[in-house]
Each structure stands twice: as structure tokens, then as C-alpha cells.
Short mmCIF file of C-alpha atoms and ligand atoms in Angstrom, two decimals:
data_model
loop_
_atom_site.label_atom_id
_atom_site.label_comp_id
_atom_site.label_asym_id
_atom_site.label_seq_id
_atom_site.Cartn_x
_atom_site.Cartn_y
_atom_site.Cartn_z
CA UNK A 161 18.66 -11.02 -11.32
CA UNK A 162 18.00 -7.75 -8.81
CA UNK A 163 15.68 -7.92 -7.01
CA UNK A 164 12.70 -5.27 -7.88
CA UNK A 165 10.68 -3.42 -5.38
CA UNK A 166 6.88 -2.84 -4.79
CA UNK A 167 5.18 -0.46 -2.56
CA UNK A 168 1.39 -1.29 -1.32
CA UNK A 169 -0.98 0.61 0.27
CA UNK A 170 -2.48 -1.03 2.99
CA UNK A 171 -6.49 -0.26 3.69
CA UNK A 172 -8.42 -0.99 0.67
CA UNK A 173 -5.80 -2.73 -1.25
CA UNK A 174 -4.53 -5.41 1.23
CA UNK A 175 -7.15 -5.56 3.93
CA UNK A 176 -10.73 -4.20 3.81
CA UNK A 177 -11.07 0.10 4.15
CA UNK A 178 -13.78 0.86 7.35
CA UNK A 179 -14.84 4.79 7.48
CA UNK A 180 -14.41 3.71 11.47
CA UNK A 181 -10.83 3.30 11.00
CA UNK A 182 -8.98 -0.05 11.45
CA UNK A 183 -8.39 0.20 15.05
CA UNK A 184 -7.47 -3.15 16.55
CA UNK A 185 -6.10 -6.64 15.16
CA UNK A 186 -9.70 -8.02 15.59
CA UNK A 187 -10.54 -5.41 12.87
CA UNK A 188 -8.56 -5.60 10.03
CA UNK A 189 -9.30 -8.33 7.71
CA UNK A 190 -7.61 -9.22 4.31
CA UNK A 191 -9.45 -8.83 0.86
CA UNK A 192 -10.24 -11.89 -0.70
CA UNK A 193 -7.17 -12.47 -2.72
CA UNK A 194 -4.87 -9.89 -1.53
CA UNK A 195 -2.18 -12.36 0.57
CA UNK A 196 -2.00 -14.45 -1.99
CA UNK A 197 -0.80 -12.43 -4.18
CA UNK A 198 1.40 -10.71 -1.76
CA UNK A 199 2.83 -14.41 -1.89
CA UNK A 200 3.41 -14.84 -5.68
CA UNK A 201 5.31 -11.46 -5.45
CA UNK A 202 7.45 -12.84 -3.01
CA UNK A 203 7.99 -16.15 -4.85
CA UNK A 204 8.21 -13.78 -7.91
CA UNK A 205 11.54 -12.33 -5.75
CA UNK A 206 9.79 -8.74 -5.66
CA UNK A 207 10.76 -7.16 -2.24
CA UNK A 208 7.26 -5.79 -0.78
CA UNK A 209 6.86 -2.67 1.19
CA UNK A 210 3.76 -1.16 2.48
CA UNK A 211 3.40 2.97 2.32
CA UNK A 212 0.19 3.63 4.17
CA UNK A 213 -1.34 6.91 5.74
CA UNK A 214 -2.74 6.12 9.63
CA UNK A 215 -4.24 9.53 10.62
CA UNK A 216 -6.40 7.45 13.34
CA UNK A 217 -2.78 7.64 15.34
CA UNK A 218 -3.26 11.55 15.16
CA UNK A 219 -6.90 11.53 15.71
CA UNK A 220 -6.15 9.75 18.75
CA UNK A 221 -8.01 6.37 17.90
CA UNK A 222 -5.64 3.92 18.42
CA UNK A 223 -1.79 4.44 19.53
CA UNK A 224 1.33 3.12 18.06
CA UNK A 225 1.43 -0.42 19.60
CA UNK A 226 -2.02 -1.30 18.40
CA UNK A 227 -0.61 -0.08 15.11
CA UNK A 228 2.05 -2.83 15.67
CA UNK A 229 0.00 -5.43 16.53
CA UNK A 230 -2.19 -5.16 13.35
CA UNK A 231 0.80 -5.03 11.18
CA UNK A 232 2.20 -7.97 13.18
CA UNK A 233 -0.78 -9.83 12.55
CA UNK A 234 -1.10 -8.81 8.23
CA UNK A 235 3.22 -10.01 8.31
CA UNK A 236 1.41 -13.01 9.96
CA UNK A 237 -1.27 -13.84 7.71
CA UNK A 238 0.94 -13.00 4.59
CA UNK A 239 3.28 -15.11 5.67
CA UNK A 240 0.66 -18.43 5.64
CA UNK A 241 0.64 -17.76 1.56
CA UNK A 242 4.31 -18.11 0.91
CA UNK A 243 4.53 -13.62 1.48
CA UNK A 244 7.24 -11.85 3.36
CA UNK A 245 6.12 -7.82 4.16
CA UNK A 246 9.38 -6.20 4.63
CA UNK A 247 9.53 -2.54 5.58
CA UNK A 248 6.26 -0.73 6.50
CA UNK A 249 6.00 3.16 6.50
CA UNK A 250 3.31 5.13 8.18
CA UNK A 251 2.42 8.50 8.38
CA UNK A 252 0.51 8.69 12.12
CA UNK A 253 -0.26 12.34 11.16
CA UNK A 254 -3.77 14.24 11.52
CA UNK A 255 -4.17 15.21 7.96
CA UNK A 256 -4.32 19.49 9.65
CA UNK A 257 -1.23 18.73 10.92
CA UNK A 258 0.60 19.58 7.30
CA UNK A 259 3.51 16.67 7.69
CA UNK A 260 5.43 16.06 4.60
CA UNK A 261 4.42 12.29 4.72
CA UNK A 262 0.88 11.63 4.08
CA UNK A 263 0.50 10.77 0.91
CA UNK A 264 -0.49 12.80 -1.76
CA UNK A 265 3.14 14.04 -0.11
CA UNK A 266 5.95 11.49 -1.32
CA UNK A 267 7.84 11.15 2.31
CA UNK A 268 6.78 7.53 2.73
CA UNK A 269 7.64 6.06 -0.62
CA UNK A 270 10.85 8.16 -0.33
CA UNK A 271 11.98 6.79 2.92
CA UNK A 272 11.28 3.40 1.46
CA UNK A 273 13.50 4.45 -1.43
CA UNK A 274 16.32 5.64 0.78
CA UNK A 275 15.95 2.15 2.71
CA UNK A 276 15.62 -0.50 0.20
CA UNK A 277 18.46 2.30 -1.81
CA UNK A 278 16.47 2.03 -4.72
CA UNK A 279 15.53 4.76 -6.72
CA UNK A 280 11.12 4.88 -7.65
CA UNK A 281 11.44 5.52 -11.19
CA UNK A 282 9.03 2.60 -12.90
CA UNK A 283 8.76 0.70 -9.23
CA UNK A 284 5.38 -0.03 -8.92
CA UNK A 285 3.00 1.44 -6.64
CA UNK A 286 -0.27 0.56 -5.63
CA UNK A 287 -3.37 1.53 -4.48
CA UNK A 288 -7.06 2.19 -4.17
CA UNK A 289 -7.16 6.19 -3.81
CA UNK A 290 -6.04 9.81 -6.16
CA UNK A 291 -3.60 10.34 -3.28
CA UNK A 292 -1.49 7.15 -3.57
CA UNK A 293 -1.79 7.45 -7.25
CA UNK A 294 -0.70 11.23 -6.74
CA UNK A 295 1.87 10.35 -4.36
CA UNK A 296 3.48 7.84 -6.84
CA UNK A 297 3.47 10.46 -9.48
CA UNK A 298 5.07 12.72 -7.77
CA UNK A 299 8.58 10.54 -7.35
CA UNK A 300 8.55 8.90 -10.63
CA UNK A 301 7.03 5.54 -9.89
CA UNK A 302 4.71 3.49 -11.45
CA UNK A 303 1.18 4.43 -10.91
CA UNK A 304 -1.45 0.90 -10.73
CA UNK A 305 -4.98 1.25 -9.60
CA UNK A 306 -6.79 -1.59 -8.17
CA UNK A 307 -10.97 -1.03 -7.73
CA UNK A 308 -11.12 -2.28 -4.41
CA UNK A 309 -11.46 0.12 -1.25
CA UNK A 310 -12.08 3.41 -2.98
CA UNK A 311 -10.36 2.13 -6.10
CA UNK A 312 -14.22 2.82 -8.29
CA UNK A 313 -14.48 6.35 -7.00
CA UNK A 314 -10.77 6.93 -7.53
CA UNK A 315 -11.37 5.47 -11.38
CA UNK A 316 -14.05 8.25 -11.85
CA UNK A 317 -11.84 10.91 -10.70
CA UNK A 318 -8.67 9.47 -13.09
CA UNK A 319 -8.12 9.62 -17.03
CA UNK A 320 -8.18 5.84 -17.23
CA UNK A 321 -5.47 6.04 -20.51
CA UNK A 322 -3.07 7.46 -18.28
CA UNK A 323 -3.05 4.91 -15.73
CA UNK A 324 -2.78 1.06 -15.22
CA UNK A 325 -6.20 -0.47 -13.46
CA UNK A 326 -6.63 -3.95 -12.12
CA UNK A 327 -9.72 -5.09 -10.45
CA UNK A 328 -7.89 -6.29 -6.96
CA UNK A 329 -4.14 -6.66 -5.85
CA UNK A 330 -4.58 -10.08 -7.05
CA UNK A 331 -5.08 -9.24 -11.06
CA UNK A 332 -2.84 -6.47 -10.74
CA UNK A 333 0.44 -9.26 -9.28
CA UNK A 334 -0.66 -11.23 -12.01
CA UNK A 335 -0.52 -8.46 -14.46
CA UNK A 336 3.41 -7.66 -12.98
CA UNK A 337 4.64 -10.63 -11.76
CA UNK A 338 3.89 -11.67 -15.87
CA UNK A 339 5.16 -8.71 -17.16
CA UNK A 340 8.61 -9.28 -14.98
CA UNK A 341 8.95 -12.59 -16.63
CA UNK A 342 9.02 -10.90 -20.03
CA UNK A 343 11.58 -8.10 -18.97
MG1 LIG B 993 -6.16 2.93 0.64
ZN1 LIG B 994 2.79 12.35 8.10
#
């Protein structure tokens, strides 16, 4: 069997969203639920990247190490549940500064493409905002919705028949990792 890809947004899917930014390991803290599941995709053999928008780089809040270091610490912590976080693609733009990476543009989840060399039609993409959701649109993926983070104002702002919604990344593994068994 292939191995299928997914593609996570980080803040508010994985880890809790702060209006502050996440700034610092000591900061960024998982959602209850969200490495678990991060492990049964892993057991599931679904190769798990992350596609996530850090304009704090660009607004100068934290720099690129400290970047490292939380994502060192999330591979850490997902790794206690059984979950392996392979590639991780940022944009560290300031949202004036018109890059063709942060999400609603599709730069991430297309260098993730080009690196896994698998092409986003149907691969599943999640997370809590329009942009992600607009972002995975845009290249053909699968659009999911979890209502974590901004996931209930993004759920206002969505026709809800025209795209999958789980309550957490927890229910919405469940919902895939069942509905890979099937295919
Ligand atoms: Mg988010
Ligand atoms: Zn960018």
C-alpha cells in the first residue's frame, strides 16, 4: 500500500492559537487530543506534514531559531504518542510583504507536493481558518475543517455542504484514518 499524505496547519489545529503569537517553546501548547491523533495517522502509515503561516518571523517577534526550537519541541511531544512530523513549511512573511506562500497562496502545500512528489489532488488538508481552507482549494486538495482555533468563525464564513467539518484534529483522524481503511 502507498503511503498517503496529510498536510496540518499548525496554530489552532495542533497546538493552541494566541492573538500574541506563539513566540517561544514555553508557549506553544498542544490541544487536547491533537498528538494523539497525529499518532494514529502515523500508525495509520499517513506521512504528516505541517503547512503553517509564521508572520511573527516578519513582524520581527521571534527569529528563525526560536521557530526551530518550538517545532523541535511539537516533533518531540508528537513523538511520545507513537507520531512522526516529517517536513514542516513556513511562510516567515509579513502578510504586506505580498510572498506567494502565505496561505490563502498555495506555495507551502506546493513545496510539500514537490517534496513528498505527490501530487494534492484529494490529499487532505487541514485546518482551523478560510485561508487554509482557501489555500487547499486552490491546488486540488481535500478541504477538512476542524472547530478549534478559529475553526467556529471560519464555519460561519463557509457553506458547510461544501466542506468536511470535524470538531478537533482528533475526530477529523478518526473520520480519515476510517475512511482509508475502507479505500
Ligand atoms: Mg490556524
Ligand atoms: Zn510567505
Amino acid at each position: 500500500m502507498s503511503r498517503r499524505l496529510v498536510i496540518l496547519d499548525r496554530d489552532g489545529v495542533i497546538n493552541r492559537d494566541s492573538d500574541a503569537f506563539i513566540k517561544s517553546p514555553d508557549e506553544w501548547e498542544a490541544l487536547p487530543g491533537s498528538l494523539e491523533a497525529i499518532g494514529m495517522l502515523s500508525a495509520a502509515g499517513f506521512d504528516v506534514a505541517v503547512a503553517t503561516n509564521q508572520s511573527g518571523i516578519g513582524r520581527k517577534l521571534l527569529d528563525r531559531p526560536a521557530l526551530e526550537a518550538i517545532h523541535d519541541k511539537m516533533r518531540r511531544e508528537a513523538r511520545t504518542h507513537g507520531g512522526d512530523i516529517g517536513k514542516i513549511e513556513y511562510c516567515p512573511h509579513h502578510p504586506d510583504d505580498q510572498c506567494d506562500c502565505r496561505k490563502p497562496e498555495p506555495g507551502l502545500l506546493l513545496r510539500l507536493s514537490r517534496s513528498y512528489g505527490v501530487p494534492l489532488e484529494n490529499v487532505p488538508i487541514i485546518g482551523d481558518s478560510l485561508r487554509d481552507i482557501e489555500a487547499a482549494r486552490a491546488v486540488g486538495g481535500r478541504p477538512i475543517l476542524v472547530l478549534t482555533g478559529n475553526g467556529e468563525k471560519t464555519a460561519g464564513e463557509l457553506d458547510e455542504r461544501e466542506v468536511e467539518v470535524y470538531a478537533d484534529l482528533r475526530a477529523a483522524v478518526i473520520g480519515l484514518t476510517q475512511g482509508a481503511e475502507q479505500s
